[in-house]
């Protein structure tokens, strides 16, 4: 990770910043001088994480925003709080996400994986977009996954009501992250605000810990996983590096542009997903 102060004067918001990849990215970006805000569901956990990020990065303080991003009302409230707290926003790191082997429904009646992994960053980004545009050059970085390469957007059963499996829902949501990024980049052309997505690599975090069905698999895999700092490296690179300035509409892994699933380049599908998502979040 770069140890320069290249992010001094910049404000960064990280969703899911209380642990795992988000927390490691927060440490990386705060170490470069950024003012960092993190979002998590639990105030105590978020405040403890903020204190640890400040301690490890040497930042004077890390801001905390508390809310359950699976709820659209909470995302809207969080966006209002962020807009009130931050007169400028240079980087939005959409990192929140998870895996559920069993189908759950959110407060809005939507399937949890799609709601949290895709609709939450979709809504938050749109609500913060004017502030990002006013802060240009600015960057929107979304943590997808290599799982996007196995995803399909099932417009006839987006919420997995007819057939649900954890991997089907997760792969779909991570492909949606990439499609959202490509469509967003197209819409932001010429504005100075960029949108990129990334695969962090298989990383040792609390990922899927809420789902006991995944416990054994994660236990077996853990020795082969990368550290959170390594998992955060490409996100930090896209959020901060001069090398990635102006790059938009691309999917990265290990700091390199990678081709994503063929369907992600189909603008009829990405445009349709955007419209369906906008309807689902009431934009
Ligand atoms: N780990 C991997 O191998 C891997 C591989 C590919 C992609 N990814 C992607 O990387 C991203 C980060 O994953 P991770 O491995 O770092 O997971 P993690 O350790 O489980 O961290 C998830 C973060 O999201 C927050 N969060 C979870 N649900 C939330 C909600 N409803 N509202 C607000 N915040 C919520 C958690 O905070 P609280 O619990 O404090 O609320 C935590 O800060 C995800 O998008 C994931 O899909 C991970």
mmCIF file of N, CA, C and O and ligand atoms in Angstrom, residues 15-23 39-42 45-46 67-71 78 94-100 112 116-117 143-147 170 173-174 177 198-210 225, ligand 1:
data_model
loop_
_atom_site.group_PDB
_atom_site.id
_atom_site.type_symbol
_atom_site.label_atom_id
_atom_site.label_comp_id
_atom_site.label_asym_id
_atom_site.label_seq_id
_atom_site.Cartn_x
_atom_site.Cartn_y
_atom_site.Cartn_z
ATOM 1 N N UNK A 15 -18.666 2.397 2.540
ATOM 2 C CA UNK A 15 -19.768 1.624 3.107
ATOM 3 C C UNK A 15 -19.214 0.274 3.577
ATOM 4 O O UNK A 15 -18.328 -0.297 2.934
ATOM 5 N N UNK A 16 -19.726 -0.203 4.705
ATOM 6 C CA UNK A 16 -19.178 -1.445 5.257
ATOM 7 C C UNK A 16 -17.733 -1.242 5.657
ATOM 8 O O UNK A 16 -16.863 -2.034 5.296
ATOM 9 N N UNK A 17 -17.495 -0.185 6.425
ATOM 10 C CA UNK A 17 -16.115 0.158 6.803
ATOM 11 C C UNK A 17 -15.730 -0.306 8.193
ATOM 12 O O UNK A 17 -14.659 0.044 8.687
ATOM 13 N N UNK A 18 -16.594 -1.121 8.825
ATOM 14 C CA UNK A 18 -16.295 -1.506 10.203
ATOM 15 C C UNK A 18 -15.426 -2.757 10.304
ATOM 16 O O UNK A 18 -14.972 -3.111 11.382
ATOM 17 N N UNK A 19 -15.234 -3.433 9.193
ATOM 18 C CA UNK A 19 -14.437 -4.662 9.232
ATOM 19 C C UNK A 19 -13.987 -5.043 7.843
ATOM 20 O O UNK A 19 -14.291 -4.350 6.857
ATOM 21 N N UNK A 20 -13.262 -6.145 7.755
ATOM 22 C CA UNK A 20 -12.895 -6.724 6.469
ATOM 23 C C UNK A 20 -12.197 -5.763 5.519
ATOM 24 O O UNK A 20 -11.343 -4.958 5.910
ATOM 25 N N UNK A 21 -12.602 -5.853 4.257
ATOM 26 C CA UNK A 21 -11.961 -5.089 3.182
ATOM 27 C C UNK A 21 -12.207 -3.585 3.375
ATOM 28 O O UNK A 21 -11.303 -2.763 3.165
ATOM 29 N N UNK A 22 -13.419 -3.221 3.791
ATOM 30 C CA UNK A 22 -13.746 -1.799 3.960
ATOM 31 C C UNK A 22 -12.894 -1.137 5.018
ATOM 32 O O UNK A 22 -12.392 -0.018 4.833
ATOM 33 N N UNK A 23 -12.704 -1.836 6.131
ATOM 34 C CA UNK A 23 -11.890 -1.271 7.217
ATOM 35 C C UNK A 23 -10.432 -1.148 6.774
ATOM 36 O O UNK A 23 -9.770 -0.137 7.037
ATOM 37 N N UNK A 39 -19.480 3.597 7.110
ATOM 38 C CA UNK A 39 -20.868 3.236 7.423
ATOM 39 C C UNK A 39 -20.908 1.793 7.922
ATOM 40 O O UNK A 39 -20.279 0.912 7.336
ATOM 41 N N UNK A 40 -21.647 1.576 9.000
ATOM 42 C CA UNK A 40 -21.893 0.225 9.519
ATOM 43 C C UNK A 40 -23.231 0.230 10.248
ATOM 44 O O UNK A 40 -23.820 1.294 10.468
ATOM 45 N N UNK A 41 -23.703 -0.961 10.626
ATOM 46 C CA UNK A 41 -25.043 -1.043 11.215
ATOM 47 C C UNK A 41 -25.096 -0.751 12.705
ATOM 48 O O UNK A 41 -26.121 -0.377 13.232
ATOM 49 N N UNK A 42 -23.980 -0.980 13.371
ATOM 50 C CA UNK A 42 -24.000 -0.970 14.826
ATOM 51 C C UNK A 42 -23.078 0.149 15.340
ATOM 52 O O UNK A 42 -21.901 0.183 14.984
ATOM 53 N N UNK A 45 -19.837 -0.962 17.294
ATOM 54 C CA UNK A 45 -18.866 -1.596 16.400
ATOM 55 C C UNK A 45 -18.240 -0.549 15.468
ATOM 56 O O UNK A 45 -17.034 -0.562 15.231
ATOM 57 N N UNK A 46 -19.058 0.376 14.993
ATOM 58 C CA UNK A 46 -18.546 1.400 14.066
ATOM 59 C C UNK A 46 -17.589 2.339 14.793
ATOM 60 O O UNK A 46 -16.543 2.717 14.242
ATOM 61 N N UNK A 67 -26.224 2.906 10.087
ATOM 62 C CA UNK A 67 -27.514 2.579 9.480
ATOM 63 C C UNK A 67 -27.471 1.222 8.817
ATOM 64 O O UNK A 67 -26.402 0.742 8.429
ATOM 65 N N UNK A 68 -28.646 0.606 8.702
ATOM 66 C CA UNK A 68 -28.763 -0.683 8.024
ATOM 67 C C UNK A 68 -29.051 -0.414 6.554
ATOM 68 O O UNK A 68 -30.160 -0.011 6.186
ATOM 69 N N UNK A 69 -28.050 -0.656 5.719
ATOM 70 C CA UNK A 69 -28.181 -0.294 4.305
ATOM 71 C C UNK A 69 -29.087 -1.227 3.506
ATOM 72 O O UNK A 69 -29.325 -0.991 2.330
ATOM 73 N N UNK A 70 -29.600 -2.280 4.164
ATOM 74 C CA UNK A 70 -30.569 -3.112 3.435
ATOM 75 C C UNK A 70 -31.930 -2.416 3.382
ATOM 76 O O UNK A 70 -32.819 -2.834 2.644
ATOM 77 N N UNK A 71 -32.079 -1.358 4.171
ATOM 78 C CA UNK A 71 -33.335 -0.600 4.193
ATOM 79 C C UNK A 71 -33.169 0.701 3.397
ATOM 80 O O UNK A 71 -32.250 1.484 3.657
ATOM 81 N N UNK A 78 -29.012 8.019 5.768
ATOM 82 C CA UNK A 78 -27.538 8.063 5.759
ATOM 83 C C UNK A 78 -27.036 9.091 4.748
ATOM 84 O O UNK A 78 -26.119 9.871 5.033
ATOM 85 N N UNK A 94 -18.130 2.010 -2.567
ATOM 86 C CA UNK A 94 -19.276 1.125 -2.334
ATOM 87 C C UNK A 94 -18.741 -0.275 -2.070
ATOM 88 O O UNK A 94 -18.435 -1.009 -3.003
ATOM 89 N N UNK A 95 -18.633 -0.605 -0.806
ATOM 90 C CA UNK A 95 -18.005 -1.876 -0.439
ATOM 91 C C UNK A 95 -18.975 -2.834 0.242
ATOM 92 O O UNK A 95 -18.764 -4.044 0.228
ATOM 93 N N UNK A 96 -20.061 -2.303 0.806
ATOM 94 C CA UNK A 96 -20.936 -3.164 1.598
ATOM 95 C C UNK A 96 -21.458 -4.319 0.750
ATOM 96 O O UNK A 96 -21.735 -4.162 -0.438
ATOM 97 N N UNK A 97 -21.540 -5.492 1.363
ATOM 98 C CA UNK A 97 -22.062 -6.642 0.628
ATOM 99 C C UNK A 97 -21.951 -7.897 1.458
ATOM 100 O O UNK A 97 -21.212 -7.937 2.450
ATOM 101 N N UNK A 98 -22.692 -8.900 1.067
ATOM 102 C CA UNK A 98 -22.647 -10.156 1.806
ATOM 103 C C UNK A 98 -23.285 -11.284 1.017
ATOM 104 O O UNK A 98 -23.761 -11.093 -0.110
ATOM 105 N N UNK A 99 -23.252 -12.459 1.642
ATOM 106 C CA UNK A 99 -23.727 -13.700 1.015
ATOM 107 C C UNK A 99 -24.688 -14.380 1.981
ATOM 108 O O UNK A 99 -24.367 -14.539 3.163
ATOM 109 N N UNK A 100 -25.823 -14.793 1.481
ATOM 110 C CA UNK A 100 -26.774 -15.524 2.322
ATOM 111 C C UNK A 100 -27.239 -16.778 1.602
ATOM 112 O O UNK A 100 -27.831 -16.689 0.520
ATOM 113 N N UNK A 112 -32.738 -9.952 0.172
ATOM 114 C CA UNK A 112 -31.676 -9.260 0.916
ATOM 115 C C UNK A 112 -30.384 -9.062 0.114
ATOM 116 O O UNK A 112 -29.774 -7.992 0.158
ATOM 117 N N UNK A 116 -29.086 -5.384 -0.618
ATOM 118 C CA UNK A 116 -27.893 -4.834 0.049
ATOM 119 C C UNK A 116 -26.714 -4.682 -0.920
ATOM 120 O O UNK A 116 -26.031 -3.658 -0.931
ATOM 121 N N UNK A 117 -26.493 -5.714 -1.727
ATOM 122 C CA UNK A 117 -25.291 -5.708 -2.574
ATOM 123 C C UNK A 117 -25.427 -4.777 -3.776
ATOM 124 O O UNK A 117 -24.443 -4.187 -4.210
ATOM 125 N N UNK A 143 -17.024 -2.340 -5.014
ATOM 126 C CA UNK A 143 -16.421 -3.655 -4.801
ATOM 127 C C UNK A 143 -17.395 -4.725 -5.305
ATOM 128 O O UNK A 143 -18.439 -4.960 -4.711
ATOM 129 N N UNK A 144 -17.031 -5.322 -6.422
ATOM 130 C CA UNK A 144 -17.804 -6.429 -6.978
ATOM 131 C C UNK A 144 -17.121 -7.719 -6.523
ATOM 132 O O UNK A 144 -16.661 -7.831 -5.380
ATOM 133 N N UNK A 145 -16.987 -8.673 -7.415
ATOM 134 C CA UNK A 145 -16.341 -9.950 -7.077
ATOM 135 C C UNK A 145 -16.093 -10.712 -8.370
ATOM 136 O O UNK A 145 -16.819 -10.517 -9.362
ATOM 137 N N UNK A 146 -15.134 -11.621 -8.328
ATOM 138 C CA UNK A 146 -14.930 -12.531 -9.448
ATOM 139 C C UNK A 146 -16.193 -13.337 -9.732
ATOM 140 O O UNK A 146 -16.388 -13.849 -10.846
ATOM 141 N N UNK A 147 -17.082 -13.410 -8.723
ATOM 142 C CA UNK A 147 -18.350 -14.132 -8.892
ATOM 143 C C UNK A 147 -19.220 -13.510 -9.974
ATOM 144 O O UNK A 147 -20.137 -14.165 -10.485
ATOM 145 N N UNK A 170 -25.927 -14.154 -5.111
ATOM 146 C CA UNK A 170 -24.679 -13.395 -4.938
ATOM 147 C C UNK A 170 -24.064 -13.054 -6.302
ATOM 148 O O UNK A 170 -23.676 -11.910 -6.552
ATOM 149 N N UNK A 173 -25.930 -10.341 -7.972
ATOM 150 C CA UNK A 173 -25.722 -9.013 -7.360
ATOM 151 C C UNK A 173 -24.352 -8.452 -7.721
ATOM 152 O O UNK A 173 -24.182 -7.243 -7.903
ATOM 153 N N UNK A 174 -23.358 -9.327 -7.839
ATOM 154 C CA UNK A 174 -22.000 -8.853 -8.142
ATOM 155 C C UNK A 174 -21.860 -8.492 -9.623
ATOM 156 O O UNK A 174 -21.112 -7.590 -9.977
ATOM 157 N N UNK A 177 -23.288 -5.120 -9.812
ATOM 158 C CA UNK A 177 -22.303 -4.087 -9.429
ATOM 159 C C UNK A 177 -21.505 -3.614 -10.647
ATOM 160 O O UNK A 177 -21.240 -2.427 -10.820
ATOM 161 N N UNK A 198 -14.340 -3.606 -9.011
ATOM 162 C CA UNK A 198 -13.179 -4.463 -8.791
ATOM 163 C C UNK A 198 -13.540 -5.769 -8.109
ATOM 164 O O UNK A 198 -14.565 -5.887 -7.439
ATOM 165 N N UNK A 199 -12.659 -6.721 -8.316
ATOM 166 C CA UNK A 199 -12.649 -7.968 -7.534
ATOM 167 C C UNK A 199 -11.498 -7.838 -6.531
ATOM 168 O O UNK A 199 -10.356 -7.592 -6.934
ATOM 169 N N UNK A 200 -11.790 -7.990 -5.236
ATOM 170 C CA UNK A 200 -10.726 -7.792 -4.236
ATOM 171 C C UNK A 200 -9.807 -9.005 -4.061
ATOM 172 O O UNK A 200 -8.768 -8.896 -3.418
ATOM 173 N N UNK A 201 -10.203 -10.157 -4.634
ATOM 174 C CA UNK A 201 -9.492 -11.399 -4.327
ATOM 175 C C UNK A 201 -10.157 -12.063 -3.138
ATOM 176 O O UNK A 201 -10.886 -11.422 -2.375
ATOM 177 N N UNK A 202 -9.932 -13.347 -3.000
ATOM 178 C CA UNK A 202 -10.562 -14.087 -1.898
ATOM 179 C C UNK A 202 -9.830 -13.707 -0.607
ATOM 180 O O UNK A 202 -8.636 -13.955 -0.452
ATOM 181 N N UNK A 203 -10.558 -13.067 0.292
ATOM 182 C CA UNK A 203 -9.947 -12.353 1.410
ATOM 183 C C UNK A 203 -10.503 -12.856 2.738
ATOM 184 O O UNK A 203 -11.712 -13.087 2.851
ATOM 185 N N UNK A 204 -9.646 -12.981 3.706
ATOM 186 C CA UNK A 204 -10.054 -13.455 5.021
ATOM 187 C C UNK A 204 -10.730 -12.327 5.805
ATOM 188 O O UNK A 204 -10.065 -11.424 6.318
ATOM 189 N N UNK A 205 -12.051 -12.370 5.826
ATOM 190 C CA UNK A 205 -12.851 -11.348 6.516
ATOM 191 C C UNK A 205 -13.995 -12.059 7.233
ATOM 192 O O UNK A 205 -14.020 -13.282 7.301
ATOM 193 N N UNK A 206 -14.982 -11.265 7.676
ATOM 194 C CA UNK A 206 -16.173 -11.871 8.294
ATOM 195 C C UNK A 206 -17.216 -12.214 7.233
ATOM 196 O O UNK A 206 -18.361 -12.531 7.561
ATOM 197 N N UNK A 207 -16.819 -12.140 5.963
ATOM 198 C CA UNK A 207 -17.743 -12.396 4.851
ATOM 199 C C UNK A 207 -18.501 -13.709 5.052
ATOM 200 O O UNK A 207 -17.879 -14.735 5.311
ATOM 201 N N UNK A 208 -19.812 -13.643 4.919
ATOM 202 C CA UNK A 208 -20.729 -14.769 5.032
ATOM 203 C C UNK A 208 -20.831 -15.350 6.449
ATOM 204 O O UNK A 208 -21.454 -16.381 6.642
ATOM 205 N N UNK A 209 -20.234 -14.654 7.430
ATOM 206 C CA UNK A 209 -20.266 -15.179 8.801
ATOM 207 C C UNK A 209 -21.673 -15.187 9.373
ATOM 208 O O UNK A 209 -21.961 -15.924 10.314
ATOM 209 N N UNK A 210 -22.558 -14.335 8.788
ATOM 210 C CA UNK A 210 -23.942 -14.309 9.280
ATOM 211 C C UNK A 210 -24.684 -15.558 8.848
ATOM 212 O O UNK A 210 -25.809 -15.791 9.254
ATOM 213 N N UNK A 225 -6.626 -17.659 1.997
ATOM 214 C CA UNK A 225 -7.180 -16.337 1.682
ATOM 215 C C UNK A 225 -6.139 -15.240 1.903
ATOM 216 O O UNK A 225 -5.232 -15.388 2.713
HETATM 217 N N1 LIG B 1 -14.016 -11.516 1.365
HETATM 218 C C1 LIG B 1 -13.926 -11.954 0.113
HETATM 219 O O1 LIG B 1 -13.268 -12.975 -0.192
HETATM 220 C C2 LIG B 1 -14.601 -11.220 -1.001
HETATM 221 C C3 LIG B 1 -14.386 -11.669 -2.332
HETATM 222 C C4 LIG B 1 -15.000 -10.989 -3.371
HETATM 223 C C5 LIG B 1 -15.780 -9.870 -3.105
HETATM 224 N N2 LIG B 1 -15.976 -9.452 -1.811
HETATM 225 C C6 LIG B 1 -16.816 -8.264 -1.584
HETATM 226 O O2 LIG B 1 -16.112 -7.374 -0.731
HETATM 227 C C7 LIG B 1 -17.059 -6.560 -0.013
HETATM 228 C C8 LIG B 1 -16.674 -6.510 1.445
HETATM 229 O O3 LIG B 1 -16.724 -7.823 1.958
HETATM 230 P P1 LIG B 1 -15.902 -8.310 3.238
HETATM 231 O O4 LIG B 1 -15.326 -9.625 2.861
HETATM 232 O O5 LIG B 1 -15.008 -7.252 3.761
HETATM 233 O O6 LIG B 1 -17.127 -8.582 4.250
HETATM 234 P P2 LIG B 1 -17.297 -8.384 5.819
HETATM 235 O O7 LIG B 1 -16.036 -8.645 6.549
HETATM 236 O O8 LIG B 1 -18.505 -9.211 6.147
HETATM 237 O O9 LIG B 1 -17.648 -6.843 5.963
HETATM 238 C C9 LIG B 1 -18.901 -6.345 5.586
HETATM 239 C C10 LIG B 1 -19.044 -4.912 6.034
HETATM 240 O O10 LIG B 1 -20.347 -4.481 5.645
HETATM 241 C C11 LIG B 1 -21.053 -4.013 6.791
HETATM 242 N N3 LIG B 1 -22.450 -4.371 6.638
HETATM 243 C C12 LIG B 1 -22.964 -5.620 6.457
HETATM 244 N N4 LIG B 1 -24.286 -5.544 6.329
HETATM 245 C C13 LIG B 1 -24.615 -4.240 6.418
HETATM 246 C C14 LIG B 1 -25.842 -3.534 6.363
HETATM 247 N N5 LIG B 1 -27.016 -4.168 6.212
HETATM 248 N N6 LIG B 1 -25.829 -2.187 6.484
HETATM 249 C C15 LIG B 1 -24.659 -1.531 6.669
HETATM 250 N N7 LIG B 1 -23.459 -2.143 6.739
HETATM 251 C C16 LIG B 1 -23.454 -3.483 6.624
HETATM 252 C C17 LIG B 1 -20.391 -4.687 7.972
HETATM 253 O O11 LIG B 1 -20.516 -3.852 9.071
HETATM 254 P P3 LIG B 1 -21.385 -4.182 10.378
HETATM 255 O O12 LIG B 1 -21.461 -5.685 10.509
HETATM 256 O O13 LIG B 1 -20.611 -3.517 11.475
HETATM 257 O O14 LIG B 1 -22.695 -3.542 10.102
HETATM 258 C C18 LIG B 1 -18.924 -4.713 7.521
HETATM 259 O O15 LIG B 1 -18.323 -3.460 7.763
HETATM 260 C C19 LIG B 1 -18.440 -7.167 -0.302
HETATM 261 O O16 LIG B 1 -19.091 -6.386 -1.272
HETATM 262 C C20 LIG B 1 -18.117 -8.545 -0.871
HETATM 263 O O17 LIG B 1 -19.121 -8.991 -1.769
HETATM 264 C C21 LIG B 1 -15.404 -10.099 -0.761
#
